[in-house]
Amino acid sequence: MSITFLRGIRPTKALTAIATGGISLGIYSRMMTGSAHADSGSPPKMFGSGPAFVSLPLESSEVVNHNTKRLRFRLPDENAVSGLALTSAVLTMSWPKGRWLPVARPYTPISPSGIARYGFPDGKQSAHLHSLTPGETLLFAAALKGPAWKPNDVPHVTLIAGGAGITPIYQLAQGILRNSEDKTKITLVFGINTDADALLKTEFDAFEKEFPGRFKAIYTVSRPEAGSLLRQGHVTKALLEKVAPNPTKQETKVFVCGPPAMEATLVGTRGSPGVLEQLGYRKDQIHTF
C-alpha cells in the first residue's frame, strides 16, 4: 500500500518551535483506522503513539497546478496501514543540500496513496520535497495528534479553510463522510487567492454528489479569473452568517485552518474577539489545527 500527501503553507501549532516559517502537508487518508494489536492478525501500522522513524520511497510525483505536486510514497508492506487517527499529522525530517542539521516539518494526511505538496522555492524543505524523484526517500519521524473529533457529537459542523489549510480540513471531512455511523452534516467554506488554488475541488464535488444534503462546499476567491463561477471575496462574517449553522440556535462546532492572519480574524487574539465569537460561537465550539 502507499500514502498520498498534500503540501500546505503553515506548520502545525504543536511544532511551531521547530518548524517556524515552515509548511504543513496533507495526506488524503482512508487510513484513519482504529488501534490494533500486533498479534491480532490486523494489518501492521506505520504510526503509533511513539516515534516511527521510517523512510518511505517516493512512488510517483504528479503536478497538480502551478505550485502543487502530489507525491505518492510506498509503505514497506503492501498490507500495512498508517494507523493514524482522524485529524492527525506526521512529522517529516530531511537534510536539504547545504544544511548540516535536519529540517523537520509537519504534514497532514489526506489519502492512502501519496503526497501532494506546494512548492515554495525559498524554503529549504519545500525545495527538497519538490525535487524528489521516484525511488528517493523521505524520513517520517512520528505521528502528531490534532483536535479530537467525536462522531455525531453535533448535528452540523462548519469547516473553514484558507489556502493550504485545506489539507487537514479535507482529512476531517473525508473521515466524517466515510464513517457510515457518523451522520454529521458538513458545510465547507474555502478561501483562496485564485481559481487555480481550489485544491481538491474534484474530490469535494464528488462528496456533494455522493452525499447530497450532508455536504456543501462554498468557495470564495480574492482574485477570481475572468468568467469565474466562484464567489468573489474573503471569508467574512456576512458569508458565515449566510451559509453556516447559527450557533445560538443549535449545537454546532467549527474547525479552522488557514494562514495566521485569517485565523486571527476568525478566531480572535488575546483581548480581541474574532468573527466567530461575534457570531455567537463559544470557545469550546471553536477548534484550530
PDB file of C-alpha atoms in Angstrom:
ATOM      1  CA  MET A   1       0.000   0.000   0.000  1.00  0.00           C
ATOM      2  CA  SER A   2       1.064   3.617  -0.486  1.00  0.00           C
ATOM      3  CA  ILE A   3       0.145   7.007   1.002  1.00  0.00           C
ATOM      4  CA  THR A   4      -0.534  10.443  -0.539  1.00  0.00           C
ATOM      5  CA  PHE A   5       0.241  13.920   0.869  1.00  0.00           C
ATOM      6  CA  LEU A   6      -0.842  17.476   0.004  1.00  0.00           C
ATOM      7  CA  ARG A   7       1.605  20.190   0.920  1.00  0.00           C
ATOM      8  CA  GLY A   8       0.462  23.281   2.849  1.00  0.00           C
ATOM      9  CA  ILE A   9       1.728  26.687   3.895  1.00  0.00           C
ATOM     10  CA  ARG A  10       1.945  26.756   7.671  1.00  0.00           C
ATOM     11  CA  PRO A  11       3.244  24.477  10.434  1.00  0.00           C
ATOM     12  CA  THR A  12       1.053  22.541  12.795  1.00  0.00           C
ATOM     13  CA  LYS A  13       0.899  24.502  16.062  1.00  0.00           C
ATOM     14  CA  ALA A  14       2.411  21.688  18.086  1.00  0.00           C
ATOM     15  CA  LEU A  15       5.595  22.086  16.064  1.00  0.00           C
ATOM     16  CA  THR A  16       5.810  25.842  15.799  1.00  0.00           C
ATOM     17  CA  ALA A  17       9.022  25.925  17.807  1.00  0.00           C
ATOM     18  CA  ILE A  18      10.909  23.705  15.392  1.00  0.00           C
ATOM     19  CA  ALA A  19       9.038  24.491  12.183  1.00  0.00           C
ATOM     20  CA  THR A  20       8.692  28.266  12.287  1.00  0.00           C
ATOM     21  CA  GLY A  21       8.287  29.601   8.790  1.00  0.00           C
ATOM     22  CA  GLY A  22       7.686  26.099   7.574  1.00  0.00           C
ATOM     23  CA  ILE A  23       4.816  24.384   5.883  1.00  0.00           C
ATOM     24  CA  SER A  24       2.164  21.796   6.546  1.00  0.00           C
ATOM     25  CA  LEU A  25       1.470  18.859   4.305  1.00  0.00           C
ATOM     26  CA  GLY A  26      -1.617  16.772   3.814  1.00  0.00           C
ATOM     27  CA  ILE A  27      -2.225  13.096   3.259  1.00  0.00           C
ATOM     28  CA  TYR A  28      -5.590  12.034   1.829  1.00  0.00           C
ATOM     29  CA  SER A  29      -6.434   9.224   4.117  1.00  0.00           C
ATOM     30  CA  ARG A  30      -8.807   6.353   4.411  1.00  0.00           C
ATOM     31  CA  MET A  31      -6.035   5.034   6.620  1.00  0.00           C
ATOM     32  CA  MET A  32      -7.642   6.553   9.709  1.00  0.00           C
ATOM     33  CA  THR A  33      -8.048   3.192  11.367  1.00  0.00           C
ATOM     34  CA  GLY A  34      -8.561   2.191  14.960  1.00  0.00           C
ATOM     35  CA  SER A  35      -5.780   0.695  17.032  1.00  0.00           C
ATOM     36  CA  ALA A  36      -4.897  -2.954  16.668  1.00  0.00           C
ATOM     37  CA  HIS A  37      -2.536  -5.296  18.461  1.00  0.00           C
ATOM     38  CA  ALA A  38       0.369  -6.730  16.512  1.00  0.00           C
ATOM     39  CA  ASP A  39      -0.707 -10.284  17.280  1.00  0.00           C
ATOM     40  CA  SER A  40      -4.362  -9.746  16.339  1.00  0.00           C
ATOM     41  CA  GLY A  41      -3.882 -10.536  12.669  1.00  0.00           C
ATOM     42  CA  SER A  42      -4.637  -6.921  11.760  1.00  0.00           C
ATOM     43  CA  PRO A  43      -2.524  -5.117   9.129  1.00  0.00           C
ATOM     44  CA  PRO A  44       0.706  -3.629  10.506  1.00  0.00           C
ATOM     45  CA  LYS A  45       0.506   0.073  11.418  1.00  0.00           C
ATOM     46  CA  MET A  46       3.168   2.558  10.363  1.00  0.00           C
ATOM     47  CA  PHE A  47       2.460   5.081  13.117  1.00  0.00           C
ATOM     48  CA  GLY A  48       1.618   4.571  16.763  1.00  0.00           C
ATOM     49  CA  SER A  49       1.862   6.683  19.899  1.00  0.00           C
ATOM     50  CA  GLY A  50       5.654   6.859  19.823  1.00  0.00           C
ATOM     51  CA  PRO A  51       8.400   7.616  17.294  1.00  0.00           C
ATOM     52  CA  ALA A  52       8.250   5.897  13.916  1.00  0.00           C
ATOM     53  CA  PHE A  53      11.460   6.933  12.130  1.00  0.00           C
ATOM     54  CA  VAL A  54      10.711   5.111   8.908  1.00  0.00           C
ATOM     55  CA  SER A  55      11.986   6.091   5.462  1.00  0.00           C
ATOM     56  CA  LEU A  56       9.443   5.651   2.679  1.00  0.00           C
ATOM     57  CA  PRO A  57      10.341   5.680  -1.021  1.00  0.00           C
ATOM     58  CA  LEU A  58       8.633   8.071  -3.409  1.00  0.00           C
ATOM     59  CA  GLU A  59       6.497   6.042  -5.788  1.00  0.00           C
ATOM     60  CA  SER A  60       5.316   8.844  -8.079  1.00  0.00           C
ATOM     61  CA  SER A  61       5.196  12.624  -8.433  1.00  0.00           C
ATOM     62  CA  GLU A  62       2.319  14.414 -10.170  1.00  0.00           C
ATOM     63  CA  VAL A  63       1.965  18.119 -10.946  1.00  0.00           C
ATOM     64  CA  VAL A  64      -1.409  19.400  -9.685  1.00  0.00           C
ATOM     65  CA  ASN A  65      -1.183  23.106 -10.518  1.00  0.00           C
ATOM     66  CA  HIS A  66       1.321  25.962 -10.757  1.00  0.00           C
ATOM     67  CA  ASN A  67       2.714  25.400  -7.254  1.00  0.00           C
ATOM     68  CA  THR A  68       1.453  21.990  -6.188  1.00  0.00           C
ATOM     69  CA  LYS A  69       2.666  18.431  -6.577  1.00  0.00           C
ATOM     70  CA  ARG A  70       1.110  15.191  -5.433  1.00  0.00           C
ATOM     71  CA  LEU A  71       3.782  12.867  -4.097  1.00  0.00           C
ATOM     72  CA  ARG A  72       2.925   9.231  -3.508  1.00  0.00           C
ATOM     73  CA  PHE A  73       5.053   7.265  -1.046  1.00  0.00           C
ATOM     74  CA  ARG A  74       5.010   3.480  -0.799  1.00  0.00           C
ATOM     75  CA  LEU A  75       4.633   1.704   2.526  1.00  0.00           C
ATOM     76  CA  PRO A  76       7.123  -1.132   3.157  1.00  0.00           C
ATOM     77  CA  ASP A  77       4.358  -3.739   3.488  1.00  0.00           C
ATOM     78  CA  GLU A  78       1.552  -3.946   0.917  1.00  0.00           C
ATOM     79  CA  ASN A  79      -0.872  -4.804   3.727  1.00  0.00           C
ATOM     80  CA  ALA A  80       0.276  -2.002   6.032  1.00  0.00           C
ATOM     81  CA  VAL A  81      -1.950   0.901   7.098  1.00  0.00           C
ATOM     82  CA  SER A  82      -0.929   4.247   8.529  1.00  0.00           C
ATOM     83  CA  GLY A  83      -2.577   3.694  11.913  1.00  0.00           C
ATOM     84  CA  LEU A  84      -3.229   7.433  12.108  1.00  0.00           C
ATOM     85  CA  ALA A  85      -6.222   8.782  13.989  1.00  0.00           C
ATOM     86  CA  LEU A  86      -8.532  11.261  12.259  1.00  0.00           C
ATOM     87  CA  THR A  87      -7.071  14.837  12.204  1.00  0.00           C
ATOM     88  CA  SER A  88      -3.522  13.517  12.718  1.00  0.00           C
ATOM     89  CA  ALA A  89      -0.423  14.952  11.094  1.00  0.00           C
ATOM     90  CA  VAL A  90       3.008  13.397  10.612  1.00  0.00           C
ATOM     91  CA  LEU A  91       6.429  14.871  11.313  1.00  0.00           C
ATOM     92  CA  THR A  92       8.925  14.528   8.473  1.00  0.00           C
ATOM     93  CA  MET A  93      12.670  15.129   8.515  1.00  0.00           C
ATOM     94  CA  SER A  94      15.106  15.792   5.699  1.00  0.00           C
ATOM     95  CA  TRP A  95      18.623  17.044   5.122  1.00  0.00           C
ATOM     96  CA  PRO A  96      18.345  19.578   2.267  1.00  0.00           C
ATOM     97  CA  LYS A  97      21.511  20.286   0.320  1.00  0.00           C
ATOM     98  CA  GLY A  98      23.728  22.752   2.132  1.00  0.00           C
ATOM     99  CA  ARG A  99      22.247  22.044   5.576  1.00  0.00           C
ATOM    100  CA  TRP A 100      24.231  20.474   8.429  1.00  0.00           C
ATOM    101  CA  LEU A 101      21.170  19.946  10.580  1.00  0.00           C
ATOM    102  CA  PRO A 102      17.915  18.242   9.550  1.00  0.00           C
ATOM    103  CA  VAL A 103      14.772  20.211   8.744  1.00  0.00           C
ATOM    104  CA  ALA A 104      11.619  18.964  10.495  1.00  0.00           C
ATOM    105  CA  ARG A 105       8.164  19.794   9.144  1.00  0.00           C
ATOM    106  CA  PRO A 106       4.641  18.527   9.926  1.00  0.00           C
ATOM    107  CA  TYR A 107       2.284  17.373   7.179  1.00  0.00           C
ATOM    108  CA  THR A 108      -1.404  16.405   7.312  1.00  0.00           C
ATOM    109  CA  PRO A 109      -2.618  13.013   5.981  1.00  0.00           C
ATOM    110  CA  ILE A 110      -5.120  13.188   3.122  1.00  0.00           C
ATOM    111  CA  SER A 111      -5.141   9.825   1.266  1.00  0.00           C
ATOM    112  CA  PRO A 112      -3.820   6.303   1.418  1.00  0.00           C
ATOM    113  CA  SER A 113      -1.695   6.720  -1.651  1.00  0.00           C
ATOM    114  CA  GLY A 114       0.730   9.631  -1.709  1.00  0.00           C
ATOM    115  CA  ILE A 115       1.829  13.298  -1.008  1.00  0.00           C
ATOM    116  CA  ALA A 116       0.672  16.447  -2.734  1.00  0.00           C
ATOM    117  CA  ARG A 117       2.690  19.496  -1.875  1.00  0.00           C
ATOM    118  CA  TYR A 118       3.060  23.183  -2.614  1.00  0.00           C
ATOM    119  CA  GLY A 119       6.429  24.228  -3.997  1.00  0.00           C
ATOM    120  CA  PHE A 120       7.916  27.341  -2.414  1.00  0.00           C
ATOM    121  CA  PRO A 121      11.464  27.598  -3.819  1.00  0.00           C
ATOM    122  CA  ASP A 122      12.671  29.844  -0.971  1.00  0.00           C
ATOM    123  CA  GLY A 123      12.049  27.128   1.613  1.00  0.00           C
ATOM    124  CA  LYS A 124      14.754  24.515   2.143  1.00  0.00           C
ATOM    125  CA  GLN A 125      12.261  21.734   2.879  1.00  0.00           C
ATOM    126  CA  SER A 126       9.961  22.856   0.072  1.00  0.00           C
ATOM    127  CA  ALA A 127      12.718  22.794  -2.498  1.00  0.00           C
ATOM    128  CA  HIS A 128      13.896  19.420  -1.228  1.00  0.00           C
ATOM    129  CA  LEU A 129      10.459  17.805  -1.437  1.00  0.00           C
ATOM    130  CA  HIS A 130       9.746  19.400  -4.799  1.00  0.00           C
ATOM    131  CA  SER A 131      12.970  17.934  -6.192  1.00  0.00           C
ATOM    132  CA  LEU A 132      12.349  14.365  -5.033  1.00  0.00           C
ATOM    133  CA  THR A 133      12.233  11.777  -7.800  1.00  0.00           C
ATOM    134  CA  PRO A 134      10.717   8.265  -7.694  1.00  0.00           C
ATOM    135  CA  GLY A 135      12.872   5.921  -5.663  1.00  0.00           C
ATOM    136  CA  GLU A 136      14.218   8.612  -3.343  1.00  0.00           C
ATOM    137  CA  THR A 137      13.087   8.502   0.271  1.00  0.00           C
ATOM    138  CA  LEU A 138      11.650  10.795   2.938  1.00  0.00           C
ATOM    139  CA  LEU A 139      12.008  10.151   6.668  1.00  0.00           C
ATOM    140  CA  PHE A 140       8.762  10.069   8.666  1.00  0.00           C
ATOM    141  CA  ALA A 141       9.558  10.579  12.346  1.00  0.00           C
ATOM    142  CA  ALA A 142       6.260  10.428  14.254  1.00  0.00           C
ATOM    143  CA  ALA A 143       2.511  10.992  14.272  1.00  0.00           C
ATOM    144  CA  LEU A 144       1.029  14.189  15.733  1.00  0.00           C
ATOM    145  CA  LYS A 145      -2.486  14.350  17.147  1.00  0.00           C
ATOM    146  CA  GLY A 146      -4.860  17.087  16.025  1.00  0.00           C
ATOM    147  CA  PRO A 147      -8.137  18.353  17.526  1.00  0.00           C
ATOM    148  CA  ALA A 148     -10.346  15.478  18.633  1.00  0.00           C
ATOM    149  CA  TRP A 149     -13.410  14.501  16.619  1.00  0.00           C
ATOM    150  CA  LYS A 150     -16.316  12.527  18.095  1.00  0.00           C
ATOM    151  CA  PRO A 151     -18.843  11.121  15.579  1.00  0.00           C
ATOM    152  CA  ASN A 152     -22.358  12.578  15.882  1.00  0.00           C
ATOM    153  CA  ASP A 153     -21.240  14.953  18.635  1.00  0.00           C
ATOM    154  CA  VAL A 154     -23.113  17.762  16.862  1.00  0.00           C
ATOM    155  CA  PRO A 155     -25.668  17.566  14.019  1.00  0.00           C
ATOM    156  CA  HIS A 156     -23.843  20.058  11.785  1.00  0.00           C
ATOM    157  CA  VAL A 157     -20.207  21.198  11.627  1.00  0.00           C
ATOM    158  CA  THR A 158     -18.583  24.060   9.701  1.00  0.00           C
ATOM    159  CA  LEU A 159     -15.087  23.572   8.257  1.00  0.00           C
ATOM    160  CA  ILE A 160     -13.239  26.761   7.281  1.00  0.00           C
ATOM    161  CA  ALA A 161     -10.008  26.613   5.279  1.00  0.00           C
ATOM    162  CA  GLY A 162      -7.672  29.134   3.755  1.00  0.00           C
ATOM    163  CA  GLY A 163      -5.085  28.179   1.131  1.00  0.00           C
ATOM    164  CA  ALA A 164      -3.106  25.079   2.058  1.00  0.00           C
ATOM    165  CA  GLY A 165      -5.104  24.825   5.281  1.00  0.00           C
ATOM    166  CA  ILE A 166      -7.494  22.759   3.182  1.00  0.00           C
ATOM    167  CA  THR A 167      -5.461  19.601   3.793  1.00  0.00           C
ATOM    168  CA  PRO A 168      -6.461  18.847   7.420  1.00  0.00           C
ATOM    169  CA  ILE A 169      -9.957  20.110   6.634  1.00  0.00           C
ATOM    170  CA  TYR A 170     -10.212  17.622   3.761  1.00  0.00           C
ATOM    171  CA  GLN A 171      -8.955  14.851   6.012  1.00  0.00           C
ATOM    172  CA  LEU A 172     -11.640  15.605   8.595  1.00  0.00           C
ATOM    173  CA  ALA A 173     -14.433  15.892   6.017  1.00  0.00           C
ATOM    174  CA  GLN A 174     -13.446  12.608   4.407  1.00  0.00           C
ATOM    175  CA  GLY A 175     -13.231  10.865   7.780  1.00  0.00           C
ATOM    176  CA  ILE A 176     -16.718  12.033   8.740  1.00  0.00           C
ATOM    177  CA  LEU A 177     -18.331  11.135   5.428  1.00  0.00           C
ATOM    178  CA  ARG A 178     -16.621   7.743   5.084  1.00  0.00           C
ATOM    179  CA  ASN A 179     -17.741   6.679   8.558  1.00  0.00           C
ATOM    180  CA  SER A 180     -21.108   5.006   7.952  1.00  0.00           C
ATOM    181  CA  GLU A 181     -22.070   5.558  11.597  1.00  0.00           C
ATOM    182  CA  ASP A 182     -21.371   9.307  11.543  1.00  0.00           C
ATOM    183  CA  LYS A 183     -24.368  11.309  10.264  1.00  0.00           C
ATOM    184  CA  THR A 184     -22.904  14.782  10.849  1.00  0.00           C
ATOM    185  CA  LYS A 185     -23.691  17.376   8.176  1.00  0.00           C
ATOM    186  CA  ILE A 186     -20.790  19.456   6.851  1.00  0.00           C
ATOM    187  CA  THR A 187     -20.528  22.963   5.437  1.00  0.00           C
ATOM    188  CA  LEU A 188     -17.107  23.732   3.950  1.00  0.00           C
ATOM    189  CA  VAL A 189     -16.018  27.347   3.421  1.00  0.00           C
ATOM    190  CA  PHE A 190     -12.765  27.541   1.434  1.00  0.00           C
ATOM    191  CA  GLY A 191     -10.996  30.873   0.940  1.00  0.00           C
ATOM    192  CA  ILE A 192      -8.445  31.005  -1.893  1.00  0.00           C
ATOM    193  CA  ASN A 193      -6.475  33.590  -3.874  1.00  0.00           C
ATOM    194  CA  THR A 194      -7.244  32.375  -7.413  1.00  0.00           C
ATOM    195  CA  ASP A 195      -9.439  29.770  -9.077  1.00  0.00           C
ATOM    196  CA  ALA A 196      -6.353  27.606  -9.636  1.00  0.00           C
ATOM    197  CA  ASP A 197      -5.863  27.399  -5.868  1.00  0.00           C
ATOM    198  CA  ALA A 198      -9.097  25.438  -5.372  1.00  0.00           C
ATOM    199  CA  LEU A 199      -7.203  22.288  -4.424  1.00  0.00           C
ATOM    200  CA  LEU A 200      -9.188  19.080  -4.010  1.00  0.00           C
ATOM    201  CA  LYS A 201     -12.213  20.632  -5.712  1.00  0.00           C
ATOM    202  CA  THR A 202     -12.743  17.463  -7.737  1.00  0.00           C
ATOM    203  CA  GLU A 203     -12.899  15.460  -4.513  1.00  0.00           C
ATOM    204  CA  PHE A 204     -15.253  17.947  -2.858  1.00  0.00           C
ATOM    205  CA  ASP A 205     -17.504  17.991  -5.936  1.00  0.00           C
ATOM    206  CA  ALA A 206     -17.695  14.203  -5.673  1.00  0.00           C
ATOM    207  CA  PHE A 207     -18.660  14.481  -1.990  1.00  0.00           C
ATOM    208  CA  GLU A 208     -21.536  16.826  -2.892  1.00  0.00           C
ATOM    209  CA  LYS A 209     -22.851  14.304  -5.431  1.00  0.00           C
ATOM    210  CA  GLU A 210     -22.371  11.289  -3.166  1.00  0.00           C
ATOM    211  CA  PHE A 211     -23.726  12.939  -0.011  1.00  0.00           C
ATOM    212  CA  PRO A 212     -26.477  15.349  -1.121  1.00  0.00           C
ATOM    213  CA  GLY A 213     -27.959  17.180   1.831  1.00  0.00           C
ATOM    214  CA  ARG A 214     -24.968  16.298   4.021  1.00  0.00           C
ATOM    215  CA  PHE A 215     -22.046  18.081   2.375  1.00  0.00           C
ATOM    216  CA  LYS A 216     -21.901  21.561   0.868  1.00  0.00           C
ATOM    217  CA  ALA A 217     -18.772  23.413  -0.319  1.00  0.00           C
ATOM    218  CA  ILE A 218     -18.566  27.192  -0.720  1.00  0.00           C
ATOM    219  CA  TYR A 219     -15.509  28.716  -2.411  1.00  0.00           C
ATOM    220  CA  THR A 220     -14.616  32.383  -2.094  1.00  0.00           C
ATOM    221  CA  VAL A 221     -11.829  33.802  -4.281  1.00  0.00           C
ATOM    222  CA  SER A 222      -9.978  37.057  -3.632  1.00  0.00           C
ATOM    223  CA  ARG A 223      -8.678  37.351  -7.227  1.00  0.00           C
ATOM    224  CA  PRO A 224     -11.070  35.364  -9.448  1.00  0.00           C
ATOM    225  CA  GLU A 225     -10.291  34.801 -13.099  1.00  0.00           C
ATOM    226  CA  ALA A 226     -12.468  36.302 -15.819  1.00  0.00           C
ATOM    227  CA  GLY A 227     -15.775  34.456 -16.029  1.00  0.00           C
ATOM    228  CA  SER A 228     -15.234  32.636 -12.733  1.00  0.00           C
ATOM    229  CA  LEU A 229     -18.311  30.933 -11.301  1.00  0.00           C
ATOM    230  CA  LEU A 230     -16.907  31.116  -7.780  1.00  0.00           C
ATOM    231  CA  ARG A 231     -17.834  33.739  -5.200  1.00  0.00           C
ATOM    232  CA  GLN A 232     -15.552  36.771  -5.100  1.00  0.00           C
ATOM    233  CA  GLY A 233     -14.177  37.961  -1.777  1.00  0.00           C
ATOM    234  CA  HIS A 234     -12.825  36.684   1.524  1.00  0.00           C
ATOM    235  CA  VAL A 235     -14.232  34.555   4.336  1.00  0.00           C
ATOM    236  CA  THR A 236     -16.309  37.198   6.117  1.00  0.00           C
ATOM    237  CA  LYS A 237     -18.794  37.470   8.954  1.00  0.00           C
ATOM    238  CA  ALA A 238     -21.586  38.102   6.451  1.00  0.00           C
ATOM    239  CA  LEU A 239     -20.698  34.971   4.478  1.00  0.00           C
ATOM    240  CA  LEU A 240     -20.617  32.764   7.572  1.00  0.00           C
ATOM    241  CA  GLU A 241     -23.926  34.196   8.802  1.00  0.00           C
ATOM    242  CA  LYS A 242     -25.424  33.166   5.470  1.00  0.00           C
ATOM    243  CA  VAL A 243     -24.044  29.645   4.995  1.00  0.00           C
ATOM    244  CA  ALA A 244     -23.126  28.242   8.440  1.00  0.00           C
ATOM    245  CA  PRO A 245     -25.429  26.946  11.190  1.00  0.00           C
ATOM    246  CA  ASN A 246     -26.456  29.568  13.755  1.00  0.00           C
ATOM    247  CA  PRO A 247     -24.551  28.641  16.945  1.00  0.00           C
ATOM    248  CA  THR A 248     -27.119  30.425  19.112  1.00  0.00           C
ATOM    249  CA  LYS A 249     -29.965  28.248  17.818  1.00  0.00           C
ATOM    250  CA  GLN A 250     -28.367  24.793  17.624  1.00  0.00           C
ATOM    251  CA  GLU A 251     -25.342  22.976  18.994  1.00  0.00           C
ATOM    252  CA  THR A 252     -22.539  23.052  16.433  1.00  0.00           C
ATOM    253  CA  LYS A 253     -18.762  23.239  16.043  1.00  0.00           C
ATOM    254  CA  VAL A 254     -16.355  24.993  13.709  1.00  0.00           C
ATOM    255  CA  PHE A 255     -12.863  23.876  12.654  1.00  0.00           C
ATOM    256  CA  VAL A 256     -10.475  26.439  11.179  1.00  0.00           C
ATOM    257  CA  CYS A 257      -7.160  26.035   9.358  1.00  0.00           C
ATOM    258  CA  GLY A 258      -5.520  28.764   7.316  1.00  0.00           C
ATOM    259  CA  PRO A 259      -2.874  31.494   7.251  1.00  0.00           C
ATOM    260  CA  PRO A 260      -2.210  33.183  10.622  1.00  0.00           C
ATOM    261  CA  ALA A 261      -3.911  36.445   9.618  1.00  0.00           C
ATOM    262  CA  MET A 262      -7.058  34.607   8.580  1.00  0.00           C
ATOM    263  CA  GLU A 263      -7.169  32.583  11.793  1.00  0.00           C
ATOM    264  CA  ALA A 264      -6.634  35.713  13.884  1.00  0.00           C
ATOM    265  CA  THR A 265      -9.573  37.397  12.161  1.00  0.00           C
ATOM    266  CA  LEU A 266     -11.870  34.423  12.642  1.00  0.00           C
ATOM    267  CA  VAL A 267     -10.737  33.042  15.993  1.00  0.00           C
ATOM    268  CA  GLY A 268      -9.531  36.282  17.539  1.00  0.00           C
ATOM    269  CA  THR A 269      -6.467  37.196  19.542  1.00  0.00           C
ATOM    270  CA  ARG A 270      -5.877  37.799  23.236  1.00  0.00           C
ATOM    271  CA  GLY A 271      -8.232  40.561  24.286  1.00  0.00           C
ATOM    272  CA  SER A 272      -9.797  40.843  20.832  1.00  0.00           C
ATOM    273  CA  PRO A 273     -12.746  38.589  19.917  1.00  0.00           C
ATOM    274  CA  GLY A 274     -12.806  37.192  16.421  1.00  0.00           C
ATOM    275  CA  VAL A 275     -15.597  36.896  13.879  1.00  0.00           C
ATOM    276  CA  LEU A 276     -16.699  33.505  15.214  1.00  0.00           C
ATOM    277  CA  GLU A 277     -17.179  34.795  18.746  1.00  0.00           C
ATOM    278  CA  GLN A 278     -19.102  37.756  17.334  1.00  0.00           C
ATOM    279  CA  LEU A 279     -21.397  35.251  15.621  1.00  0.00           C
ATOM    280  CA  GLY A 280     -22.133  33.566  18.951  1.00  0.00           C
ATOM    281  CA  TYR A 281     -19.701  30.632  18.997  1.00  0.00           C
ATOM    282  CA  ARG A 282     -18.419  29.628  22.421  1.00  0.00           C
ATOM    283  CA  LYS A 283     -14.707  28.997  22.832  1.00  0.00           C
ATOM    284  CA  ASP A 284     -15.320  25.263  23.276  1.00  0.00           C
ATOM    285  CA  GLN A 285     -17.044  25.197  19.870  1.00  0.00           C
ATOM    286  CA  ILE A 286     -14.036  26.645  18.010  1.00  0.00           C
ATOM    287  CA  HIS A 287     -11.147  24.367  17.028  1.00  0.00           C
ATOM    288  CA  THR A 288      -7.925  25.052  15.124  1.00  0.00           C
ATOM    289  CA  PHE A 289      -5.212  22.765  13.771  1.00  0.00           C
TER     290      PHE A 289
END
